[in-house]
Amino acid sequence: MPGYELFGAEERKEVNDVLETGILMRYGFDGPRKGIWKAKELEQAINKYFGAKYTQLLSSGTAALSTAMAALGIGSGDEVIIPTFTFVASFEAVVGVGAIPVLVDIDESLTLDPKAVAKAITSKTKAIMPVHMCGSMAQLDELKALCDQHNLYLIEDACQAIGGMYKGKYLGTIGHVGTFSFDFVKIMTCGEGGAVMTNDATVAERCDQYGDHGHDHYGKDRGADLHPYLGYNYRISELHAAVGLAQIRKMDQFLELQKRNHQIIYNCLKDIEGISFRIIPDPAGDTGSFLSFFLPTEAAARNTANALAEAGIAGNPYWYDNNWHYIRKWEHLKNASFMNRIHEDQKQQIMHYTNQAFAASDAIISRCISSAINLGWTEEQATERGMKMAAIIKQHVNS
Ligand SMILES: *Cc1c(COP(=O)(O)O)cnc(C)c1O
């Protein structure tokens, strides 16, 4: 899964370029930086690799989601449809811009169920935010059709699926906007960082301004910049961008190793009676960062996950009991436990949409285990791991 496994001389070289000049900031200082523009270079590299027209780097994936929504004009009272299975950043970003996260069931793709999404659309809905969880993709054709029909924005959260594709296009470049996270455990990393991708020049410009206190960046002198809109500081530093620049050059290698090891583990598990695998809308576009599978019952899944951990086979999260990725444990959201006072209407709406039964999602997530795939395993190590996993799953599949 993570690019940090192959951190090396290439990353150190890029960071050293920045350390040589000491210009750690991405904007300004045109003279002293001696032509070193790591953030700009990484933005161009992302456009080239993933086929986006515009990319704005930011300080995190969460900042990227917030910036994307602000740039689209999403705010107070607007509803954004997100899945019950995602990382907490999805709803953090939505509530952060003053909008309402509308939680909607997933299906066996582990992403938004288009039929459930259709039912959740109201006159206040502004966007649908599919999250390409655990390295694979949402059903984008169906969701895009809903967006077209109801005049909604499609915001792809591709933070966990960098390098994944859907019908020949990279995830994150298909919706009106798409986001990546380059935090430390993502497919490629900057240490911390994120990106918004879009083909819309106005949205791109707004992202560039929003992430830098509203600076319009028209002139050479930062102090003389105008500020057409309010913004914040969500800037990435040159040091972080430098790491990402070395990492993006290794993306082909990351994906090749990940897919190879994914296939090895899959081959070890595929014939086990009683288990089934996550539905992948476009199998060729899977990044291979996780192998997600279903046991017949909640008990069997929990027992299997526990047995894998006890056997020392780490990296097999059981999401149903996980605090960060599934709605069941998001009491802070369900209780609207904000540190500061938020608008009472927003609070009531958040509580309304999150305190519902999500039986369809429960029935799926309670039976699911996602097995993380490492880059660093040799073929022998992956095979050994897969065989050990298979033996343990067989022992517990009917437990
Ligand atoms: C990691 C992640 C984010 C947020 O990224 P950060 O860079 O950690 O802020 C958003 N969405 C998903 C699905 C993620 O996995």
Coordinates of N, CA, C and O and ligand atoms in Angstrom, one line a residue, residues 60-62 65 86-87 89-90 131 133 157 159-160 181-183 186 193, ligand 1:
S60 N -2.9 18.9 2.9 CA -3.4 17.6 3.3 C -4.6 17.2 2.3 O -5.1 18.1 1.6
G61 N -5.0 16.0 2.4 CA -6.2 15.5 1.6 C -7.4 16.2 2.2 O -8.3 16.5 1.4
T62 N -7.5 16.4 3.5 CA -8.6 17.0 4.1 C -8.7 18.5 3.6 O -9.8 18.9 3.3
L65 N -10.1 18.5 0.1 CA -11.6 18.4 0.0 C -12.2 19.7 0.4 O -13.2 20.1 -0.2
T86 N -16.0 5.4 5.0 CA -15.0 6.3 4.4 C -14.0 6.6 5.6 O -14.1 6.1 6.7
F87 N -13.1 7.5 5.4 CA -12.3 8.0 6.5 C -13.0 9.3 7.0 O -13.7 10.0 6.2
A89 N -12.2 12.2 7.4 CA -11.9 13.4 6.7 C -13.1 13.8 5.8 O -13.3 15.0 5.6
S90 N -13.8 12.9 5.3 CA -14.9 13.2 4.3 C -15.9 14.1 5.0 O -16.3 15.1 4.5
V131 N -16.3 7.9 -2.5 CA -15.0 7.7 -2.0 C -14.4 6.4 -2.5 O -15.0 5.4 -2.2
M133 N -12.7 3.8 -1.9 CA -12.1 3.2 -0.7 C -11.1 2.1 -1.0 O -11.4 1.3 -1.9
D157 N -13.4 11.6 -4.1 CA -12.4 11.4 -3.1 C -11.5 10.2 -3.4 O -11.9 9.1 -3.2
C159 N -8.4 9.8 -2.4 CA -7.3 9.8 -1.5 C -6.7 8.5 -1.3 O -5.5 8.3 -1.1
Q160 N -7.5 7.4 -1.3 CA -7.0 6.1 -1.1 C -6.8 5.3 -2.4 O -6.6 4.1 -2.3
S181 N -4.8 12.4 -1.3 CA -4.0 12.7 -0.1 C -2.6 12.1 -0.3 O -2.5 11.0 -0.8
F182 N -1.7 12.8 0.2 CA -0.3 12.3 0.2 C 0.2 12.2 1.6 O 1.4 12.4 1.9
D183 N -0.7 11.9 2.6 CA -0.3 11.7 3.9 C 0.6 10.4 4.0 O 0.8 9.7 3.0
K186 N -0.4 6.8 2.5 CA -1.1 6.7 1.2 C -0.2 6.1 0.1 O 1.0 6.0 0.3
G193 N 0.3 16.0 2.7 CA 0.0 16.8 1.5 C -1.3 16.3 0.9 O -1.8 15.3 1.3
Ligands
LIG1 C1 -6.5 9.9 4.0 C2 -7.8 10.3 3.5 C3 -8.3 11.6 3.5 C4 -7.6 12.7 4.1 O1 -6.3 12.9 3.8 P1 -5.3 13.6 4.8 O2 -4.2 13.9 3.9 O3 -4.9 12.5 5.8 O4 -5.9 14.8 5.4 C5 -9.5 11.8 2.9 N1 -10.3 10.8 2.5 C6 -9.9 9.5 2.5 C7 -10.8 8.5 2.0 C8 -8.7 9.2 3.1 O5 -8.3 7.9 3.2

